[in-house]
Amino acid sequence: MTLAFTLGNATADTDEDGNRKIALLERCLGIWREMLNRQPSNAGELQRRIARAEKTLSSVWVDKENYPQALEHAIQARDLDREMLARNPSSPSAQMDLAFDIGAVGWAYFRMRDYPKAVENMRQNVALRERVSAANSDDRHAIDRLAYALRDLARAEQLQGDRAAARRDLLTTVSLYGRLARSGPLVTQSLGRFALSAYEVGEIERKHGREVDACQW
């Protein structure tokens, strides 16, 4: 079934509507869940496989703009990864797996325009990423992913009407990207998000009548 999972990912370029990938992943999930019932001694590895498949399915459903389905799979992944983190609470990889899931839950709520639930989950995602980044202060990837999560949170806060929180989190986002930029070149995506975050701070300043500050941003 690992082969089927790999095949599901490999068909992405030729499976335009994602239906073949969904079918293969759901087949994997059915078999792995049956194995989990029969082989509880191998629960850790099987749960990791199931969680990974659930994450992938969530992403596929987001691409298909079916956000309730994406949310359902993200919640399944979150619950499994939460169990695994409870068994190994100091593991950075387990913390990041759970952070990714919570972020996916938040993003599904965001796309469904349920901004209070989006903000709630995105803040949990950020808190986990802050913990990992603080424990690995030289890890550029951890800092970059924290900045990514913070900007998404700020967008949700703005749409919820909380400009003060959005401004705070955008300023932190800009600070994190600036820190990365001073120590080496940013990848294209991060550079773009850095620029957009600075622009969005300027827009908030403009809406508060601080035109000079807005121009500087």
XYZ file of N, CA and C in Angstrom:
651
model
N 0.810 -1.209 0.000
C 0.000 0.000 0.000
C 0.847 1.265 0.000
N 2.109 1.143 0.407
C 2.999 2.286 0.246
C 3.148 2.599 -1.230
N 3.183 1.554 -2.058
C 3.274 1.747 -3.505
C 2.052 2.491 -4.026
N 0.871 2.140 -3.530
C -0.345 2.816 -3.983
C -0.330 4.280 -3.572
N 0.165 4.554 -2.369
C 0.260 5.940 -1.908
C 1.205 6.728 -2.802
N 2.356 6.119 -3.129
C 3.321 6.771 -4.015
C 2.710 7.000 -5.385
N 1.980 6.021 -5.879
C 1.331 6.151 -7.178
C 0.296 7.274 -7.158
N -0.415 7.400 -6.026
C -1.394 8.477 -5.901
C -0.751 9.831 -6.045
N 0.429 10.006 -5.463
C 1.136 11.279 -5.586
C 1.722 11.455 -6.982
N 2.178 10.366 -7.586
C 2.819 10.446 -8.892
C 1.839 10.776 -10.003
N 0.541 10.514 -9.797
C -0.454 10.778 -10.839
C -0.903 12.231 -10.855
N -0.358 13.060 -9.963
C -0.858 14.435 -9.819
C -0.824 15.204 -11.133
N 0.232 15.046 -11.922
C 0.376 15.836 -13.145
C -0.595 15.422 -14.244
N -1.041 14.161 -14.221
C -1.926 13.667 -15.282
C -3.366 13.511 -14.801
N -3.600 13.744 -13.516
C -4.919 13.554 -12.916
C -5.504 14.933 -12.627
N -6.000 15.603 -13.674
C -6.345 17.015 -13.565
C -7.418 17.294 -12.525
N -8.414 16.424 -12.391
C -9.474 16.702 -11.426
C -9.212 16.050 -10.068
N -8.098 15.295 -9.951
C -7.720 14.699 -8.672
C -8.488 13.455 -8.291
N -9.417 13.010 -9.132
C -10.274 11.889 -8.733
C -9.508 10.576 -8.597
N -8.532 10.334 -9.491
C -7.761 9.089 -9.389
C -6.922 9.100 -8.116
N -6.341 10.228 -7.809
C -5.538 10.331 -6.595
C -6.405 10.088 -5.360
N -7.593 10.661 -5.332
C -8.502 10.470 -4.209
C -8.850 8.996 -4.044
N -9.150 8.334 -5.159
C -9.525 6.921 -5.096
C -8.384 6.065 -4.548
N -7.149 6.328 -5.012
C -6.003 5.559 -4.537
C -5.736 5.809 -3.056
N -5.827 7.054 -2.641
C -5.582 7.371 -1.238
C -6.649 6.768 -0.336
N -7.904 6.811 -0.776
C -8.962 6.215 0.035
C -8.808 4.696 0.121
N -8.299 4.096 -0.940
C -8.022 2.662 -0.904
C -6.934 2.359 0.123
N -5.874 3.174 0.103
C -4.811 3.014 1.101
C -5.360 3.148 2.509
N -6.177 4.153 2.728
C -6.714 4.404 4.061
C -7.537 3.222 4.565
N -8.365 2.669 3.691
C -9.176 1.527 4.092
C -8.328 0.354 4.551
N -7.264 0.056 3.804
C -6.396 -1.072 4.147
C -5.607 -0.788 5.418
N -5.066 0.440 5.528
C -4.271 0.770 6.717
C -5.127 0.763 7.979
N -6.363 1.210 7.888
C -7.244 1.197 9.065
C -7.579 -0.240 9.472
N -7.783 -1.106 8.483
C -8.029 -2.510 8.793
C -6.800 -3.130 9.445
N -5.610 -2.808 8.925
C -4.374 -3.312 9.525
C -4.202 -2.793 10.949
N -4.600 -1.536 11.178
C -4.477 -0.951 12.510
C -5.339 -1.705 13.518
N -6.522 -2.124 13.086
C -7.387 -2.912 13.966
C -6.805 -4.276 14.261
N -6.105 -4.844 13.274
C -5.576 -6.197 13.429
C -4.182 -6.220 14.041
N -3.439 -5.124 13.880
C -2.044 -5.090 14.350
C -1.806 -3.873 15.248
N -2.434 -3.833 16.409
C -2.248 -2.668 17.285
C -0.805 -2.466 17.726
N -0.002 -3.510 17.653
C 1.411 -3.373 18.042
C 2.185 -2.497 17.055
N 1.645 -2.344 15.854
C 2.296 -1.523 14.825
C 1.558 -0.195 14.646
N 0.910 0.267 15.714
C 0.030 1.428 15.618
C 0.771 2.686 15.184
N 1.981 2.915 15.716
C 2.700 4.151 15.424
C 2.928 4.357 13.942
N 3.484 3.351 13.275
C 3.779 3.472 11.847
C 2.505 3.599 11.026
N 1.485 2.809 11.372
C 0.238 2.868 10.613
C -0.467 4.208 10.800
N -0.427 4.738 12.016
C -1.036 6.044 12.244
C -0.318 7.135 11.449
N 0.998 7.042 11.349
C 1.747 8.017 10.556
C 1.320 7.958 9.094
N 1.163 6.733 8.574
C 0.740 6.587 7.183
C -0.665 7.151 6.967
N -1.560 6.839 7.901
C -2.945 7.317 7.774
C -2.981 8.837 7.840
N -2.248 9.410 8.796
C -2.239 10.863 8.937
C -1.699 11.534 7.678
N -0.648 10.962 7.121
C -0.060 11.544 5.906
C -1.058 11.495 4.749
N -1.770 10.381 4.622
C -2.764 10.268 3.558
C -3.908 11.257 3.771
N -4.325 11.422 5.031
C -5.402 12.375 5.330
C -4.975 13.804 4.978
N -3.715 14.150 5.286
C -3.206 15.483 4.925
C -3.269 15.685 3.411
N -2.818 14.664 2.682
C -2.786 14.778 1.224
C -4.196 14.928 0.664
N -5.130 14.140 1.207
C -6.522 14.246 0.759
C -7.087 15.630 1.049
N -6.752 16.172 2.189
C -7.216 17.523 2.514
C -6.731 18.520 1.467
N -5.455 18.418 1.085
C -4.907 19.325 0.073
C -5.595 19.151 -1.281
N -5.880 17.893 -1.638
C -6.548 17.641 -2.920
C -7.940 18.271 -2.923
N -8.664 18.129 -1.818
C -10.005 18.698 -1.758
C -9.971 20.225 -1.755
N -8.926 20.813 -1.167
C -8.765 22.264 -1.260
C -8.608 22.673 -2.721
N -7.772 21.935 -3.462
C -7.574 22.234 -4.882
C -8.880 22.132 -5.669
N -9.755 21.218 -5.222
C -11.048 21.041 -5.879
C -12.107 22.009 -5.332
N -11.679 22.860 -4.391
C -12.537 23.870 -3.780
C -13.716 23.261 -3.029
N -13.516 22.043 -2.519
C -14.510 21.406 -1.656
C -13.974 21.509 -0.228
N -14.260 22.632 0.400
C -13.631 22.931 1.684
C -14.202 22.118 2.855
N -15.491 21.773 2.868
C -15.959 20.876 3.937
C -15.249 19.526 3.926
N -15.013 18.960 2.732
C -14.280 17.704 2.647
C -12.832 17.893 3.087
N -12.233 18.996 2.670
C -10.854 19.286 3.090
C -10.773 19.381 4.605
N -11.750 20.036 5.207
C -11.780 20.183 6.661
C -11.889 18.825 7.349
N -12.754 17.976 6.830
C -12.943 16.652 7.432
C -11.635 15.866 7.469
N -10.892 15.871 6.371
C -9.639 15.116 6.332
C -8.558 15.787 7.179
N -8.539 17.104 7.210
C -7.563 17.799 8.052
C -7.796 17.492 9.524
N -9.057 17.406 9.930
C -9.381 17.073 11.325
C -8.942 15.653 11.652
N -9.142 14.723 10.718
C -8.698 13.345 10.935
C -7.182 13.291 11.135
N -6.448 14.012 10.280
C -4.985 14.052 10.412
C -4.587 14.695 11.731
N -5.249 15.797 12.079
C -4.936 16.498 13.333
C -5.090 15.582 14.548
N -6.190 14.845 14.587
C -6.446 13.993 15.747
C -5.397 12.888 15.877
N -5.006 12.318 14.751
C -3.968 11.284 14.785
C -2.620 11.857 15.203
N -2.243 12.992 14.621
C -0.955 13.591 14.951
C -0.927 14.119 16.389
N -2.080 14.500 16.905
C -2.154 14.928 18.310
C -1.862 13.735 19.234
N -2.388 12.566 18.882
C -2.095 11.353 19.661
C -0.603 11.042 19.629
N -0.001 11.151 18.446
C 1.424 10.825 18.321
C 2.294 11.830 19.058
N 1.906 13.094 19.065
C 2.660 14.090 19.816
C 2.546 13.827 21.318
N 1.385 13.387 21.762
C 1.205 13.084 23.183
C 2.150 11.973 23.633
N 2.468 11.068 22.704
C 3.398 9.978 23.053
C 4.849 10.441 23.012
N 5.117 11.532 22.296
C 6.495 12.032 22.176
C 6.470 13.559 22.158
N 6.118 14.193 23.289
C 5.851 15.633 23.302
C 7.039 16.530 22.997
N 8.252 16.013 23.076
C 9.428 16.852 22.809
C 9.899 16.771 21.364
N 9.220 15.985 20.536
C 9.647 15.782 19.154
C 9.305 16.985 18.277
N 10.311 17.679 17.715
C 10.007 18.804 16.810
C 9.214 18.366 15.586
N 9.528 17.190 15.046
C 8.818 16.742 13.845
C 7.356 16.452 14.159
N 7.091 15.875 15.344
C 5.698 15.615 15.731
C 4.958 16.925 15.959
N 5.637 17.917 16.532
C 5.018 19.226 16.726
C 4.697 19.881 15.386
N 5.621 19.773 14.431
C 5.389 20.385 13.119
C 4.298 19.664 12.348
N 4.230 18.333 12.483
C 3.143 17.592 11.836
C 1.795 18.089 12.339
N 1.674 18.238 13.656
C 0.413 18.704 14.220
C 0.145 20.151 13.812
N 1.185 20.981 13.812
C 1.007 22.376 13.395
C 0.470 22.449 11.966
N 1.028 21.640 11.079
C 0.560 21.612 9.682
C -0.921 21.269 9.631
N -1.331 20.251 10.401
C -2.737 19.829 10.393
C -3.647 20.940 10.898
N -3.258 21.566 12.008
C -4.085 22.630 12.578
C -4.166 23.804 11.597
N -3.051 24.083 10.921
C -3.073 25.111 9.898
C -4.021 24.765 8.768
N -4.057 23.482 8.383
C -4.970 23.047 7.322
C -6.424 23.172 7.761
N -6.691 22.866 9.019
C -8.045 23.062 9.561
C -8.416 24.543 9.488
N -7.491 25.401 9.932
C -7.739 26.835 9.893
C -7.955 27.345 8.485
N -7.160 26.836 7.530
C -7.287 27.288 6.150
C -8.627 26.870 5.554
N -9.104 25.662 5.893
C -10.417 25.230 5.406
C -11.513 26.141 5.952
N -11.434 26.473 7.233
C -12.415 27.412 7.799
C -12.304 28.783 7.127
N -11.066 29.204 6.843
C -10.853 30.486 6.161
C -11.550 30.491 4.815
N -11.364 29.425 4.047
C -11.977 29.364 2.722
C -13.499 29.251 2.816
N -13.992 28.752 3.940
C -15.437 28.674 4.165
C -15.977 29.985 4.760
N -15.077 30.951 4.962
C -15.398 32.274 5.499
C -15.886 32.232 6.943
N -15.467 31.203 7.670
C -15.741 31.135 9.099
C -14.499 31.679 9.799
N -14.377 32.993 9.839
C -13.137 33.618 10.288
C -12.847 33.425 11.775
N -13.841 33.409 12.669
C -13.517 33.132 14.069
C -12.848 31.769 14.266
N -13.367 30.727 13.606
C -12.750 29.404 13.742
C -11.407 29.353 13.014
N -11.311 30.081 11.909
C -10.027 30.148 11.200
C -8.974 30.762 12.105
N -9.300 31.873 12.748
C -8.348 32.552 13.634
C -7.981 31.656 14.813
N -8.966 31.005 15.394
C -8.705 30.121 16.540
C -7.681 29.047 16.192
N -7.873 28.396 15.060
C -6.967 27.308 14.666
C -5.625 27.853 14.187
N -5.633 28.955 13.463
C -4.378 29.525 12.984
C -3.505 29.992 14.145
N -4.121 30.483 15.219
C -3.336 30.878 16.388
C -2.694 29.669 17.056
N -3.402 28.559 17.087
C -2.810 27.328 17.633
C -1.638 26.872 16.765
N -1.810 26.970 15.461
C -0.744 26.621 14.524
C 0.492 27.481 14.780
N 0.280 28.792 14.893
C 1.394 29.715 15.137
C 2.081 29.398 16.464
N 1.301 29.108 17.501
C 1.883 28.825 18.814
C 2.809 27.609 18.767
N 2.395 26.575 18.056
C 3.252 25.390 17.915
C 4.518 25.711 17.133
N 4.372 26.472 16.069
C 5.535 26.823 15.255
C 6.489 27.741 16.025
N 5.942 28.611 16.863
C 6.795 29.456 17.702
C 7.622 28.601 18.655
N 7.001 27.572 19.192
C 7.710 26.688 20.119
C 8.865 25.975 19.416
N 8.595 25.462 18.226
C 9.642 24.766 17.471
C 10.752 25.737 17.079
N 10.374 26.928 16.611
C 11.364 27.910 16.192
C 12.225 28.364 17.365
N 11.621 28.554 18.537
C 12.377 28.983 19.714
C 13.400 27.934 20.137
N 13.039 26.665 19.945
C 13.949 25.585 20.320
C 15.016 25.327 19.263
N 14.811 25.889 18.056
C 15.754 25.688 16.946
C 15.985 27.040 16.278
N 16.613 27.941 16.999
C 16.702 29.341 16.572
C 17.498 29.542 15.278
N 18.322 28.580 14.894
C 19.102 28.712 13.659
C 18.466 27.994 12.465
N 17.300 27.424 12.666
C 16.632 26.661 11.614
C 15.841 27.627 10.722
N 16.394 27.969 9.561
C 15.745 28.920 8.658
C 14.377 28.424 8.207
N 14.261 27.133 7.978
C 12.987 26.593 7.511
C 11.900 26.783 8.569
N 12.239 26.530 9.837
C 11.254 26.695 10.905
C 10.808 28.148 11.010
N 11.747 29.084 10.876
C 11.408 30.509 10.933
C 10.540 30.893 9.738
N 10.890 30.398 8.561
C 10.138 30.704 7.352
C 8.701 30.207 7.462
N 8.536 28.988 7.983
C 7.176 28.436 8.107
C 6.374 29.164 9.164
N 7.049 29.654 10.206
C 6.365 30.470 11.205
C 5.866 31.765 10.578
N 6.721 32.422 9.796
C 6.320 33.659 9.126
C 5.144 33.406 8.182
N 5.188 32.300 7.463
C 4.100 31.928 6.542
C 2.781 31.821 7.310
N 2.823 31.107 8.447
C 1.612 30.901 9.242
C 1.100 32.206 9.834
N 2.017 33.069 10.246
C 1.623 34.351 10.832
C 0.905 35.237 9.821
N 1.393 35.248 8.584
C 0.721 36.094 7.586
C -0.694 35.589 7.309
N -0.876 34.260 7.230
C -2.221 33.725 7.044
C -3.122 34.116 8.216
N -2.572 34.031 9.431
C -3.344 34.426 10.609
C -3.740 35.898 10.519
N -2.812 36.745 10.123
C -3.107 38.182 10.017
C -4.212 38.458 8.999
N -4.213 37.727 7.900
C -5.283 37.890 6.898
C -6.635 37.549 7.498
N -6.681 36.446 8.252
C -7.941 36.042 8.878
C -8.374 37.060 9.923
N -7.414 37.594 10.671
C -7.741 38.603 11.682
C -8.291 39.872 11.037
N -7.707 40.264 9.912
C -8.221 41.439 9.209
C -9.661 41.227 8.755
N -9.943 40.062 8.205
C -11.283 39.773 7.709
C -12.274 39.605 8.855
N -11.779 39.240 10.020
C -12.622 39.159 11.203
C -12.885 40.550 11.788
N -12.093 41.537 11.339
C -12.271 42.907 11.816
C -11.344 43.314 12.936
N -10.348 42.473 13.236
C -9.413 42.769 14.332
C -8.122 43.338 13.741
N -8.145 44.636 13.410
C -6.982 45.247 12.760
C -5.774 45.321 13.688
N -6.017 45.508 14.980
C -4.895 45.599 15.926
C -4.107 44.297 15.959
N -4.814 43.175 16.022
C -4.139 41.874 16.022
C -3.448 41.630 14.686
N -4.124 42.014 13.595
C -3.533 41.826 12.269
C -2.247 42.642 12.131
N -2.265 43.889 12.598
C -1.072 44.729 12.518
C 0.067 44.128 13.333
N -0.237 43.686 14.542
C 0.779 43.062 15.398
C 1.417 41.860 14.706
N 0.581 40.989 14.136
C 1.116 39.769 13.541
C 1.815 40.044 12.215
N 1.364 41.058 11.489
C 2.073 41.434 10.266
C 3.447 42.015 10.587
N 3.527 42.822 11.644
C 4.823 43.372 12.037
C 5.795 42.257 12.433
N 5.285 41.256 13.128
C 6.139 40.116 13.482
C 6.554 39.348 12.237
N 5.630 39.198 11.288
C 5.940 38.524 10.027
C 7.061 39.247 9.291
N 6.933 40.568 9.175
C 7.961 41.363 8.503
C 9.302 41.219 9.225
N 9.266 41.226 10.549
C 10.499 41.085 11.326
C 11.168 39.736 11.064
N 10.370 38.683 11.003
C 10.928 37.344 10.758
C 11.529 37.251 9.360
N 10.804 37.744 8.360
C 11.352 37.701 7.004
C 12.596 38.575 6.890
N 12.589 39.716 7.579
C 13.774 40.569 7.568
C 14.973 39.882 8.173
N 14.729 39.151 9.248
C 15.808 38.380 9.882
C 16.375 37.342 8.926
N 15.486 36.654 8.219
C 15.949 35.663 7.244
C 16.718 36.330 6.104
N 16.203 37.457 5.627
C 16.841 38.143 4.493
C 18.240 38.631 4.846
N 18.453 38.997 6.098
C 19.783 39.476 6.512
C 20.813 38.349 6.586
N 20.330 37.120 6.715
C 21.264 35.998 6.837
C 21.412 35.194 5.557
N 20.666 35.572 4.509
C 20.774 34.857 3.237
C 19.597 35.169 2.344
N 19.683 34.805 1.069
C 18.597 35.120 0.139
C 17.314 34.368 0.470
N 16.195 35.019 0.221
C 14.890 34.390 0.414
C 14.464 33.680 -0.866
N 13.738 32.567 -0.707
C 13.138 31.932 -1.874
C 12.037 32.847 -2.397
N 11.640 32.658 -3.641
C 10.700 33.566 -4.303
C 9.400 33.721 -3.528
N 8.835 32.612 -3.067
C 7.567 32.683 -2.341
C 7.703 33.531 -1.078
N 8.773 33.311 -0.334
C 8.970 34.057 0.909
C 9.206 35.538 0.635
N 9.969 35.842 -0.420
C 10.206 37.238 -0.784
C 8.891 37.937 -1.121
N 8.031 37.245 -1.856
C 6.733 37.817 -2.204
C 5.869 38.062 -0.984
N 5.854 37.109 -0.063
C 5.048 37.261 1.144
C 5.624 38.349 2.055
N 6.943 38.501 2.053
C 7.611 39.582 2.797
C 7.106 40.932 2.285
N 7.127 41.106 0.964
C 6.687 42.360 0.360
C 5.206 42.619 0.622
N 4.382 41.584 0.471
C 2.947 41.755 0.690
C 2.630 42.086 2.142
N 3.376 41.490 3.060
C 3.152 41.775 4.484
C 3.457 43.237 4.785
N 4.573 43.749 4.234
C 4.909 45.162 4.433
C 3.834 46.064 3.823
N 3.363 45.702 2.641
C 2.298 46.481 1.988
C 1.032 46.497 2.848
N 0.695 45.334 3.426
C -0.532 45.243 4.215
C -0.427 46.041 5.516
N 0.774 46.117 6.099
C 0.959 47.006 7.255
C 0.679 48.442 6.826
N 1.201 48.826 5.655
C 0.954 50.170 5.137
C -0.524 50.451 4.934
N -1.264 49.470 4.449
C -2.700 49.648 4.247
C -3.431 49.858 5.575
N -3.004 49.117 6.599
C -3.617 49.299 7.922
C -3.314 50.695 8.450
N -2.065 51.141 8.267
C -1.701 52.486 8.717
C -2.530 53.543 7.975
N -2.698 53.343 6.671
C -3.485 54.301 5.882
C -4.916 54.377 6.379
N -5.502 53.223 6.712
C -6.889 53.201 7.187
C -7.046 53.881 8.543
N -5.938 53.969 9.266
C -5.965 54.667 10.551
C -5.543 56.137 10.403
N -5.365 56.600 9.171
C -5.033 57.996 8.938
C -3.572 58.331 9.096
N -2.705 57.326 9.186
C -1.267 57.571 9.346
C -0.600 57.479 7.977
N -0.801 58.509 7.171
C -0.386 58.480 5.769
C 1.128 58.399 5.598
N 1.876 59.122 6.436
C 3.348 59.102 6.313
C 3.864 57.700 6.603
N 3.377 57.101 7.680
C 3.800 55.734 8.011
C 3.400 54.769 6.901
N 2.211 54.977 6.347
C 1.755 54.109 5.264
C 2.691 54.183 4.077
N 3.117 55.396 3.720
C 4.041 55.560 2.587
C 5.370 54.888 2.864
N 5.856 54.980 4.084
C 7.138 54.345 4.419
C 7.038 52.836 4.273
N 5.930 52.271 4.709
C 5.762 50.825 4.549
C 5.653 50.461 3.070
